[in-house]
Tab-separated table of C-alpha atoms (C1' of nucleotides) in Angstrom:
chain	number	residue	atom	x	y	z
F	148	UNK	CA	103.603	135.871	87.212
F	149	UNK	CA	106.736	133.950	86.940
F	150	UNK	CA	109.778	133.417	89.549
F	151	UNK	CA	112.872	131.914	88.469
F	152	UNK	CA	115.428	130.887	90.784
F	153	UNK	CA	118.856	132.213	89.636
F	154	UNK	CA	121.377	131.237	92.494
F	155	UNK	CA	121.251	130.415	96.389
F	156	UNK	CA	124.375	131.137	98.474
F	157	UNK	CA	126.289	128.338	99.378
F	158	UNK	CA	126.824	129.192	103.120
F	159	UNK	CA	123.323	130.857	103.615
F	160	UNK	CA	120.027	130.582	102.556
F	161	UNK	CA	120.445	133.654	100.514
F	162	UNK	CA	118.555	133.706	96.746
F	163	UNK	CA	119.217	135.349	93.907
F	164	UNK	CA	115.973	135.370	91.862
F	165	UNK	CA	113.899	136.848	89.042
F	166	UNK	CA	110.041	137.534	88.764
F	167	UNK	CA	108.428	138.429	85.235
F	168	UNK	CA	104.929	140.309	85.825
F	169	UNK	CA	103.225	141.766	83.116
F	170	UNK	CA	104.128	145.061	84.019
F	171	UNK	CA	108.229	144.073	84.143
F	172	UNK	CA	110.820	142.197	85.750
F	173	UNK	CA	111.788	142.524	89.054
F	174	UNK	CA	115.573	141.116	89.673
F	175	UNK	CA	115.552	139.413	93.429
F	176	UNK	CA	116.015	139.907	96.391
F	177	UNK	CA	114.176	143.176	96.184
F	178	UNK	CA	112.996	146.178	97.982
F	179	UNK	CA	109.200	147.813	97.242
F	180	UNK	CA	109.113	151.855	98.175
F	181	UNK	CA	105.696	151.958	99.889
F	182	UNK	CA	103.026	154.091	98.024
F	183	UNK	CA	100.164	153.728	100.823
F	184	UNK	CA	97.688	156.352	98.940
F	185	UNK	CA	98.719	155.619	95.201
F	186	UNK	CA	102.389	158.120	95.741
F	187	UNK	CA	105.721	156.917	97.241
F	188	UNK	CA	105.560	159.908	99.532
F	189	UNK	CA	107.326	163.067	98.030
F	190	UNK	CA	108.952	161.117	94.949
F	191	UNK	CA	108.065	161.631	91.789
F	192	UNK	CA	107.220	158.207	90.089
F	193	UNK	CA	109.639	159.740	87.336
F	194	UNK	CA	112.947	159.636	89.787
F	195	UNK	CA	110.749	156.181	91.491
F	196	UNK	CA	111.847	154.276	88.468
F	197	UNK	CA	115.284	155.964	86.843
F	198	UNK	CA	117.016	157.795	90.143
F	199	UNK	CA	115.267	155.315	92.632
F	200	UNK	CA	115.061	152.100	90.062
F	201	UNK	CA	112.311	151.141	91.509
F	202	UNK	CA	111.166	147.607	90.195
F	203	UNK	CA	107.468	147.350	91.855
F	204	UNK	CA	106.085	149.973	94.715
F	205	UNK	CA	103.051	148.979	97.189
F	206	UNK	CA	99.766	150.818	96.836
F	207	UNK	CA	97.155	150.029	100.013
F	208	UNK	CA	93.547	148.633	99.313
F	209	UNK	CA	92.350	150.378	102.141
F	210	UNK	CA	93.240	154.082	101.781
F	211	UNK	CA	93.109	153.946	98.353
F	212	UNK	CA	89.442	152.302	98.748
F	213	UNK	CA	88.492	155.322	100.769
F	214	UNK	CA	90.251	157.721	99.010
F	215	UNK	CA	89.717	158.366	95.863
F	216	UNK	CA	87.660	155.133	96.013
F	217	UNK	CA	87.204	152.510	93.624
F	218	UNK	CA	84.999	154.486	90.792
F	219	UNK	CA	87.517	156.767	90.243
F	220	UNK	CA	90.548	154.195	89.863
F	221	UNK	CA	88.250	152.567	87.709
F	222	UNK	CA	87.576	155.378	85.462
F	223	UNK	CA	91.471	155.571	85.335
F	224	UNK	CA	91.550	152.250	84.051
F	225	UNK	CA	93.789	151.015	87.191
F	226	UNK	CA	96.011	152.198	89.512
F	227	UNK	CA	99.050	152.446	86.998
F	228	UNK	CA	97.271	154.083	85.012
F	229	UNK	CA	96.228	156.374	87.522
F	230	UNK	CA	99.442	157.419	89.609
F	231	UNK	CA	101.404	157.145	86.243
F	232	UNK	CA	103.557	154.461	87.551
F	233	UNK	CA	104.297	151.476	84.645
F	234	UNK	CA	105.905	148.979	86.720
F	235	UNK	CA	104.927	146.405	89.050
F	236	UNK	CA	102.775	146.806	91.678
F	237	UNK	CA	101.712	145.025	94.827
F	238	UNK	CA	99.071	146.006	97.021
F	239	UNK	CA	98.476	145.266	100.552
F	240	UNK	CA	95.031	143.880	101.519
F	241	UNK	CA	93.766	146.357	104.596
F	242	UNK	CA	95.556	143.727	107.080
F	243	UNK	CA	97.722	145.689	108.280
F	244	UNK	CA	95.266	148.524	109.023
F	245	UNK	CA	93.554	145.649	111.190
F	246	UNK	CA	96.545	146.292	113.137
F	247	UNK	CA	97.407	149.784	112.757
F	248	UNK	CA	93.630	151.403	112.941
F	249	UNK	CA	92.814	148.758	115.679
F	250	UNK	CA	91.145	151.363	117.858
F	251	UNK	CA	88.335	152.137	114.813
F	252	UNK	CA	87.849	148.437	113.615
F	253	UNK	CA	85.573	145.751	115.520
F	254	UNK	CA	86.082	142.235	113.746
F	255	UNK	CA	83.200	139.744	113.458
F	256	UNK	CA	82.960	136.088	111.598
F	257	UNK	CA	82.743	137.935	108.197
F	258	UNK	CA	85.184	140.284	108.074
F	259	UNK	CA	86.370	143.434	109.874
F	260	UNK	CA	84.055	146.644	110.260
F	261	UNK	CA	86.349	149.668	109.504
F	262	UNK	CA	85.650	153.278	111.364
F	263	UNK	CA	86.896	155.780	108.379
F	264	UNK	CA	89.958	157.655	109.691
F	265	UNK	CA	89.086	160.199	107.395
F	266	UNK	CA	85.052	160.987	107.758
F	267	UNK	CA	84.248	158.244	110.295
F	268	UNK	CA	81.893	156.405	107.936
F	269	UNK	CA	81.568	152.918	108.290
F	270	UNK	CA	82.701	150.021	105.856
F	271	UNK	CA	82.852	146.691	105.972
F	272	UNK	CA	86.229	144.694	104.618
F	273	UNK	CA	85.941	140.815	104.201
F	274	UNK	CA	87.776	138.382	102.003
F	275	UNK	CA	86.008	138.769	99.329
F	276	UNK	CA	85.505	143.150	98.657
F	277	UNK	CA	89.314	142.972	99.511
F	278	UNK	CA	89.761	140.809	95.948
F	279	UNK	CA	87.517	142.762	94.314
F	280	UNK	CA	88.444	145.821	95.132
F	281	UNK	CA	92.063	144.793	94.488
F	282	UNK	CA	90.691	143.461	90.954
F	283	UNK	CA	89.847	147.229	90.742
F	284	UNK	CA	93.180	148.653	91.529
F	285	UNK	CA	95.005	145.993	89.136
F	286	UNK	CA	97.920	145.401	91.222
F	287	UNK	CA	100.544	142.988	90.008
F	288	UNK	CA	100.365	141.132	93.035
F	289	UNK	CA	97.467	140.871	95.409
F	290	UNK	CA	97.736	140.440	99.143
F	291	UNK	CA	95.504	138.123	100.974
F	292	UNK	CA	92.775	139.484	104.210
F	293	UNK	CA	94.480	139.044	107.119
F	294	UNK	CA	95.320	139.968	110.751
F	295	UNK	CA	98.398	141.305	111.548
F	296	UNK	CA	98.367	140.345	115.128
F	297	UNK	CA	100.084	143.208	118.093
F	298	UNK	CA	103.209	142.392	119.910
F	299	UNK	CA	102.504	141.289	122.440
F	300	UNK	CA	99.839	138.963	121.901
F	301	UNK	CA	98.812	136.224	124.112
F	302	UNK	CA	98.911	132.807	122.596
F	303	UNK	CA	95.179	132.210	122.505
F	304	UNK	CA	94.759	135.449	121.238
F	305	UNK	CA	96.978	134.617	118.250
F	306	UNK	CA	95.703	130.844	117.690
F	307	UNK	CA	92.345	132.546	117.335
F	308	UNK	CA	93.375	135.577	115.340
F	309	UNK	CA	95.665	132.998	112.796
F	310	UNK	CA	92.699	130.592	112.145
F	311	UNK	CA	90.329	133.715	111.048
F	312	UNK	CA	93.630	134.520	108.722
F	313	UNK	CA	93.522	130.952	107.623
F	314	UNK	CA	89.689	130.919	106.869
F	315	UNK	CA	89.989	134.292	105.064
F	316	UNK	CA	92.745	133.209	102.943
F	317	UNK	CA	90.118	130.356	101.753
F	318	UNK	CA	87.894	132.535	100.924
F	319	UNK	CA	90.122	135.376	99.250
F	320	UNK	CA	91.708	132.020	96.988
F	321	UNK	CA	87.778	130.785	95.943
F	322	UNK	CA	86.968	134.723	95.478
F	323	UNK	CA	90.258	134.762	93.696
F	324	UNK	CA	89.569	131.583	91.598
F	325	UNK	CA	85.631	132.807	90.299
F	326	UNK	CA	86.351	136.143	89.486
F	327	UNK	CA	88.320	138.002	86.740
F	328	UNK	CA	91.220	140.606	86.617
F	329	UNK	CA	90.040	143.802	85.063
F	330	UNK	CA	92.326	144.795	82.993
F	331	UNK	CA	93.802	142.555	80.563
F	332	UNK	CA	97.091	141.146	82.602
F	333	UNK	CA	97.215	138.657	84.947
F	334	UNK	CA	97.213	138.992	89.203
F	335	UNK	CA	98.717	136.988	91.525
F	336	UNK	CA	97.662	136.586	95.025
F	337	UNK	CA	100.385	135.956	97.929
F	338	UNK	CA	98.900	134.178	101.374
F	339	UNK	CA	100.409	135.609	104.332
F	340	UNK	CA	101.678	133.404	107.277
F	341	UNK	CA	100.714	134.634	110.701
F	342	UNK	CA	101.221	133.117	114.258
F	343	UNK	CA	102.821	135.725	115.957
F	344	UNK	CA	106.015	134.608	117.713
F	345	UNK	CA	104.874	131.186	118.730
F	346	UNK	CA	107.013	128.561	117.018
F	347	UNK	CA	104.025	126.153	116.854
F	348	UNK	CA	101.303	128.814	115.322
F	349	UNK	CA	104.052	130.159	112.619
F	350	UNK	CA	104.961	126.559	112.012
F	351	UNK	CA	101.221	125.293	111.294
F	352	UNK	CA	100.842	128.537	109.157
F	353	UNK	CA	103.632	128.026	107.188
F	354	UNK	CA	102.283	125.049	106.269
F	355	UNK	CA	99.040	125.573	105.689
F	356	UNK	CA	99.956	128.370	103.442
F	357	UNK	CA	102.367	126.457	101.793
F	358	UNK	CA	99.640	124.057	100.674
F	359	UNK	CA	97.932	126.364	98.371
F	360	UNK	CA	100.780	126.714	95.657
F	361	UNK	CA	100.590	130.304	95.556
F	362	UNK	CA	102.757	132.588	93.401
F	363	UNK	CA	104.193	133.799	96.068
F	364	UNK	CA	103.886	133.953	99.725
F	365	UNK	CA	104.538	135.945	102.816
F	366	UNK	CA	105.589	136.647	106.092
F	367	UNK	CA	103.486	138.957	107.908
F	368	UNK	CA	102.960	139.799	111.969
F	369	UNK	CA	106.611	140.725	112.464
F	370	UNK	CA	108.654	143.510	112.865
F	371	UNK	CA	105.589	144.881	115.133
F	372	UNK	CA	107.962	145.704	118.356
F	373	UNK	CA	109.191	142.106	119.087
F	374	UNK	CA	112.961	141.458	119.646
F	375	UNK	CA	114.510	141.897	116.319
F	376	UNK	CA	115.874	137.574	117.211
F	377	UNK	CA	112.630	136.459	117.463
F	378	UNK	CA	111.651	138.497	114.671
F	379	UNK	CA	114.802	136.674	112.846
F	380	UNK	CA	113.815	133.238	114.488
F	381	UNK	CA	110.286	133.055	113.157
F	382	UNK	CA	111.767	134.324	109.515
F	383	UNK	CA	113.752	131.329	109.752
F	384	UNK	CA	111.273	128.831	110.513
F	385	UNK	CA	108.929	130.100	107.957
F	386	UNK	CA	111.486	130.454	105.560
F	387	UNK	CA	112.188	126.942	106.418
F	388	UNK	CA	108.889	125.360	105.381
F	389	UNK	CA	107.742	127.591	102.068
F	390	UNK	CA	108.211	126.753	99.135
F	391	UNK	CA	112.082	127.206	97.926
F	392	UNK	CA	110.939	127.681	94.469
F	393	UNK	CA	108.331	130.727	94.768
F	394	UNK	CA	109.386	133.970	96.559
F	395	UNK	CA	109.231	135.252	99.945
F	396	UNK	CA	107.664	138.445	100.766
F	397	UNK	CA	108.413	139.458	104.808
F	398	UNK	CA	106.173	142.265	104.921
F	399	UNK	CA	106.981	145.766	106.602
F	400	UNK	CA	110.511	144.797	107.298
F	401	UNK	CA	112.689	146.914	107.789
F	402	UNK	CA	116.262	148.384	108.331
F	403	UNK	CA	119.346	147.494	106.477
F	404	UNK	CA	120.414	145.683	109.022
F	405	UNK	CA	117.128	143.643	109.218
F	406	UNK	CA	116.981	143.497	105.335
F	407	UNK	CA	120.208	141.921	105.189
F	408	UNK	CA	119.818	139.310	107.957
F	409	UNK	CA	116.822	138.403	106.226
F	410	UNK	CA	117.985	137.319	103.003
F	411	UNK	CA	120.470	135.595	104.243
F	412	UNK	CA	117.384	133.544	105.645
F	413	UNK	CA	115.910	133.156	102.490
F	414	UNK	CA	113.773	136.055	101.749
F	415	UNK	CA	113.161	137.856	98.518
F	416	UNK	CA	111.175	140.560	98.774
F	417	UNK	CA	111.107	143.404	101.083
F	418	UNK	CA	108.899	146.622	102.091
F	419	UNK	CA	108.867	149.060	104.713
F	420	UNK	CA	107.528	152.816	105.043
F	421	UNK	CA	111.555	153.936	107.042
F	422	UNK	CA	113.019	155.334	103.959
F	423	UNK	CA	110.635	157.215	103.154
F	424	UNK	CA	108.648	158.118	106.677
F	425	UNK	CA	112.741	158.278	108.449
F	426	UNK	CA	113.418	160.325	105.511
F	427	UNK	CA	110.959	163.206	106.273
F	428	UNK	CA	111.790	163.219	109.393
F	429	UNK	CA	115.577	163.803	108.667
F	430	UNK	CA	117.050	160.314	108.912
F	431	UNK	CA	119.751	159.567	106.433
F	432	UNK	CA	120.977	156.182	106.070
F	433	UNK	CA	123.967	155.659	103.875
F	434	UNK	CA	126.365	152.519	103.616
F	435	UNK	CA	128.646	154.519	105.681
F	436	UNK	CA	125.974	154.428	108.345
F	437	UNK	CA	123.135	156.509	109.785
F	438	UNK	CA	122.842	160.073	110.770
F	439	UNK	CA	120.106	162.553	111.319
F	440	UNK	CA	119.808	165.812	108.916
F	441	UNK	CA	119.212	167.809	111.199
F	442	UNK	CA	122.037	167.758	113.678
F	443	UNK	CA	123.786	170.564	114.470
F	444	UNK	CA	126.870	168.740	112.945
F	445	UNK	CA	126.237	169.518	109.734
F	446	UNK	CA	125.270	172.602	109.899
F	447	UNK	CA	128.583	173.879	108.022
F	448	UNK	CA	129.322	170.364	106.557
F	449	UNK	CA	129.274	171.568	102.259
F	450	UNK	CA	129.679	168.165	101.168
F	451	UNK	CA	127.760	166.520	99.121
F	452	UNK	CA	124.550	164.431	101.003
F	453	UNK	CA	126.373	160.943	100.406
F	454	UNK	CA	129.189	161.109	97.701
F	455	UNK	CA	129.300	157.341	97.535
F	456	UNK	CA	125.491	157.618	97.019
F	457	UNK	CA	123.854	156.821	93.659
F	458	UNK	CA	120.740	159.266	93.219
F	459	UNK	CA	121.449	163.265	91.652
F	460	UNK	CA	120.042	164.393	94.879
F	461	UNK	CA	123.253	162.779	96.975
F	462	UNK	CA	125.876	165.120	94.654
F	463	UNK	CA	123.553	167.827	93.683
F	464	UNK	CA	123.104	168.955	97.301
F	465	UNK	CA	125.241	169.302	100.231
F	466	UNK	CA	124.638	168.118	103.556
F	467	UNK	CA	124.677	171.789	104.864
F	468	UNK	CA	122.000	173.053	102.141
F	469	UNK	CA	119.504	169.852	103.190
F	470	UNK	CA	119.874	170.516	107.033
F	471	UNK	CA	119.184	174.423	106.205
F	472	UNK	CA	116.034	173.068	103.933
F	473	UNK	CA	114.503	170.608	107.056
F	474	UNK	CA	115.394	173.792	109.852
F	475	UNK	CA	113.530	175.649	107.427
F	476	UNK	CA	110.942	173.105	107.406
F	477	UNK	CA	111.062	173.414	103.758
F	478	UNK	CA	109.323	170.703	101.539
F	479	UNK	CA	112.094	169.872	99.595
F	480	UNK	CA	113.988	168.686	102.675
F	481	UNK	CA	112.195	165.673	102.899
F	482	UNK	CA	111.643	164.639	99.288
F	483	UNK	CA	115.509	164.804	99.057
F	484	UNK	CA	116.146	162.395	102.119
F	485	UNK	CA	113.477	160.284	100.707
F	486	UNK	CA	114.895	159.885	97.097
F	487	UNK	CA	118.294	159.719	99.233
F	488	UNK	CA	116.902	157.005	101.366
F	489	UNK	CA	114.727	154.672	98.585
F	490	UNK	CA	117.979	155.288	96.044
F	491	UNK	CA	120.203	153.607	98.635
F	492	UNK	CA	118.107	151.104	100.001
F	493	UNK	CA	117.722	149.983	96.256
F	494	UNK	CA	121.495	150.238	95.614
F	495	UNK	CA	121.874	148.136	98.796
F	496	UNK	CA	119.744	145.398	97.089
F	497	UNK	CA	121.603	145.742	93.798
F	498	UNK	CA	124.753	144.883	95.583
F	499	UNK	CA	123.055	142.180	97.754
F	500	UNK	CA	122.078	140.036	94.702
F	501	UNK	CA	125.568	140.603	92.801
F	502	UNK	CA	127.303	139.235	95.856
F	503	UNK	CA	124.543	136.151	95.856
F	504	UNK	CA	125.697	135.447	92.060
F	505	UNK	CA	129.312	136.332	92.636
F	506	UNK	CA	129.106	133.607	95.955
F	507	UNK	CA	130.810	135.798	98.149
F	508	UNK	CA	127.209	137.594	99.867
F	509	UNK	CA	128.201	135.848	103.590
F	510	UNK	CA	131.793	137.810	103.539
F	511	UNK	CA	130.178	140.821	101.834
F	512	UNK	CA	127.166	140.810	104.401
F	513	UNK	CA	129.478	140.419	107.162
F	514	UNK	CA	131.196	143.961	106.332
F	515	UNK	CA	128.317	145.459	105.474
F	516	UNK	CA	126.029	145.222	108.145
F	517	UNK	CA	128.193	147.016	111.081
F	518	UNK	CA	128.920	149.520	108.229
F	519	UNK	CA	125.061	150.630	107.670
F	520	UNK	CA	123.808	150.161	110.861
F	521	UNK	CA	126.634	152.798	112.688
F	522	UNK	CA	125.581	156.423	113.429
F	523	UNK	CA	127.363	159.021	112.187
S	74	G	C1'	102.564	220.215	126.305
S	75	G	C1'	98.439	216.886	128.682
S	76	G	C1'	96.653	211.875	129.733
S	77	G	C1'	97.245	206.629	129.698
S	78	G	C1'	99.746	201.773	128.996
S	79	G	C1'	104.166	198.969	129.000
S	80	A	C1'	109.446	196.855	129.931
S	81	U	C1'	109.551	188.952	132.308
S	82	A	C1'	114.396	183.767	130.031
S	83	C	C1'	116.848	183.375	122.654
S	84	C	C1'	111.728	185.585	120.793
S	85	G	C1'	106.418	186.277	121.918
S	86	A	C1'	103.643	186.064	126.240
S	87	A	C1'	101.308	184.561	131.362
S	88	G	C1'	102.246	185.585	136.365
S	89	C	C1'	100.754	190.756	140.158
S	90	G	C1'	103.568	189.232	148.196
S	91	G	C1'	105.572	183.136	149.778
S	92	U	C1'	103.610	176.735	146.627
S	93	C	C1'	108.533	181.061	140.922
S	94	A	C1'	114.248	179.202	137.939
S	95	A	C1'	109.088	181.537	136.590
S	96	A	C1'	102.720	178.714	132.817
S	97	C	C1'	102.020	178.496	127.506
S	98	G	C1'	103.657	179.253	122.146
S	99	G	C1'	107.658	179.777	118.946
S	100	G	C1'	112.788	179.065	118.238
S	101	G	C1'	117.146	176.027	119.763
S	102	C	C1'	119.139	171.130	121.047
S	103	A	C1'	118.344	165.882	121.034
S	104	G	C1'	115.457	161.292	120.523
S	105	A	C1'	111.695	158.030	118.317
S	106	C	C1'	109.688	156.135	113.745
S	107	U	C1'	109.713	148.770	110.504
S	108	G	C1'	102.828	145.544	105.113
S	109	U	C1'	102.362	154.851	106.513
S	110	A	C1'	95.469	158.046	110.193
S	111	A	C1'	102.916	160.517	110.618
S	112	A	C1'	106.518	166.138	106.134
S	113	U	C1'	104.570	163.305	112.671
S	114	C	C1'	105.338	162.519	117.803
S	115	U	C1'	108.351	162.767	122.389
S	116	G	C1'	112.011	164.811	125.617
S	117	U	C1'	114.792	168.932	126.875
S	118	U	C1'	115.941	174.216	126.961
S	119	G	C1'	119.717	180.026	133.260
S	120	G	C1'	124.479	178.163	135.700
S	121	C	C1'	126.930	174.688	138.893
S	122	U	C1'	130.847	170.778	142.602
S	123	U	C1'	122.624	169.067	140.833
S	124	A	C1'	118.285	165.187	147.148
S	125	G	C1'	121.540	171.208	147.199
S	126	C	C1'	123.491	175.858	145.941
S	127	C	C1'	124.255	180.378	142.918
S	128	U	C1'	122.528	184.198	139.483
S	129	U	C1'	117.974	185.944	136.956
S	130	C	C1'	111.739	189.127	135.569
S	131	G	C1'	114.585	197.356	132.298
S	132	G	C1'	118.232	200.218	136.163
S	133	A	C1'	119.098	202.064	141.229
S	134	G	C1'	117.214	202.364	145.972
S	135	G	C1'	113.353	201.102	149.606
S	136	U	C1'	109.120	198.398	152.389
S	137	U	C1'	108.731	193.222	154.222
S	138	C	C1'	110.458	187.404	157.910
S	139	G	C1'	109.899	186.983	152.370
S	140	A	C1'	109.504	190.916	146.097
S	141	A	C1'	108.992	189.258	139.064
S	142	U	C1'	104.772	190.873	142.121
S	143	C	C1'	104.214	196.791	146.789
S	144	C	C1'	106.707	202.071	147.082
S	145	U	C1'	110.290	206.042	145.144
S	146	C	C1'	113.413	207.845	141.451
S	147	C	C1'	115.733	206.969	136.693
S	148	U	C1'	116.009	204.990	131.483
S	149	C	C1'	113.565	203.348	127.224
S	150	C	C1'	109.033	201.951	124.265
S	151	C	C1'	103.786	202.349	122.727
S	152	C	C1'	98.809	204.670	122.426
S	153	C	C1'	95.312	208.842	122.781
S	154	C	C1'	94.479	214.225	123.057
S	155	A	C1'	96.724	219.029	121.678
RNA sequence: GGGGGGAUACCGAAGCGGUCAAACGGGGCAGACUGUAAAUCUGUUGGCUUAGCCUUCGGAGGUUCGAAUCCUCCUCCCCCCA
């Protein structure tokens, strides 16, 4: 994997960038549809790439570990060649379900014990299956074991939690380092600062994950119900100490608004499950501003879903039709909002990076952001 | 023709003398969702000049300090027998 910086903004810390995988480029800064269980939920990976133009989606080690497991993405040859998707893909290491599945995990010095959501079987995740088993899948880019820490989180709590993170990461590099992709193209593993939302913690992280000359690295442990400025502070900071020539990932993050803010503090690469999750449940958000689906208001509204949108769905339906289809509870309600959703967010990053090169992304992000972030 | 069972809020359905503006579902209306155990979850749902008041449990009367609940008549619906 290769990143190339193209351009920074003169009056922010904004980048313009490129990354060459082997499975494409991906033009920076960029957003990654999340495919948790090997789908970007009710897309197909057809209108993923040419309606969506999608670059690279996520896949998750965990869920796709337990389900359909690691023989049978094996016997596909890889998860692209499994789900049908060509492009890029990163995959997340199980560290967030540290987080999220916290009530069925107990850690210990080698790793985490998982309680299967699905059966309730036990497995073990440590540095070094999560490689592996990510060696399986093939992703693009590999994320490194960690703990995603809960907000709020006492400062001993996260010291403790980010030097397990640190010794992990170790490991996953020297796992990283004696083993072998599987597949014939290269992988690339991203480190993941932690630290919570202590300047001191994020600061030593940054650092210490800075050190290893990754690929690529990222910003992990926000956006978990902390104050969207200290969310914004600690992006900063971080941002502040990586590397300015490898990209930044800040991971699960987050609403147009957020995604905005945050490249104008230097990051490149984005994910987060509210296009597509909001999306089902009848969020729209447009660069017009937000509204939900399925209000009352638009009952008798015929107009097309956004007519400044750029996906078939936003001019093939109307806004009536689509609140009829989630009233119904119909299944096509929510693929639509989610193609809606990813298309826009992806047109939103399109723009962001054209304003980067044109030098004019402070002015432009200045208009935009009380435009998106208004409810209609 | 004979016998029996019902009618409760937008719908279905509990309640069978006071703690009932009335459980629970559905529907309606609104909100939440940030590296997806989520096509999920939460709130609300008679009216008003909202610590209170008014109207409401098929209709009309009655019993009672007090009735969705008991009695009488009426209207409509369902089931069984002929």
């Amino acid at each position: 994997m290769q990143f190339t910086l193209q351009k920074t903004d003169d009056k922010t810390s904004a980048r313009a960038g490129e990354i060459i995988t082997d499975h494409g480029k991906i033009q920076t800064p960029v957003f990654m549809p999340v495919g948790t269980a090997g789908t970007v939920k009710g897309v197909h990976m057809r209108d993923v790439k040419e309606d969506v133009k999608a670059q690279i989606i996520l896949g998750n080690t965990y869920h796709l570990y337990l389900r359909p497991g690691m023989k049978i993405i094996e016997q596909a040859g890889g998860l692209h060649r499994f789900n049908g998707w060509d492009g890029a893909i990163l995959t997340d290491s199980g560290g967030y379900q540290v987080y999220s599945l916290s009530g069925t995990r107990k850690l210990d010095e080698n790793g985490v014990l998982f309680r299967s959501h699905i059966d309730g079987s036990k497995h073990q995740f440590t540095p070094e299956n999560v490689i592996d088993t990510q060696h399986s899948l093939g992703s693009d880019i590999m994320m490194a074991f960690d703990e995603c820490t809960p907000y709020p989180c006492h400062y001993d709590d996260a010291k403790k939690s980010l030097d397990i993170t640190h010794k992990w990461l170790a490991r996953c590099v020297k796992r990283e380092e004696e083993t072998e992709p599987k597949y014939g193209y290269s992988q690339s593993l991203f480190p993941i600062v932690q630290g919570s939302t202590f300047r001191d913690l994020r600061i030593a992280s940054a650092e210490e994950i800075a050190s290893y000359g990754a690929d690529g690295n990222a910003i992990g442990g926000l956006s978990v119900g902390e104050p969207h400025e200290v969310m914004y502070e600690m992006t900063e900071l971080v941002c502040g100490i990586l590397p300015n020539d490898k990209p930044r990932y800040l991971m699960g993050v987050g609403t147009p608004e957020n995604i905005l803010k945050s490249i104008a503090l230097g990051v490149d690469m984005f994910d987060c499950v509210i296009p597509t999750r909001n999306g089902r449940n009848g969020m729209l958000f447009t660069k017009n501003g937000i509204f939900n689906i399925k209000n009352k208001k638009w009952e008798n509204d015929f107009n097309p879903v956004d007519p400044e949108g750029t996906s078939f769905v936003d001019h093939l339906y109307s806004r009536a039709y689509l609140r009829h289809l989630f009233s119904a509870r119909e299944l096509l309600g929510g693929m639509i909002a989610s193609q809606h959703n990813l298309a826009f967010y992806l047109w939103l990053m399109r723009e962001a990076r054209q304003h980067i090169l044109n030098g004019d992304f402070s002015s432009w992000k200045a208009m935009m952001i009380p435009r998106v972030k208004q409810r209609l």
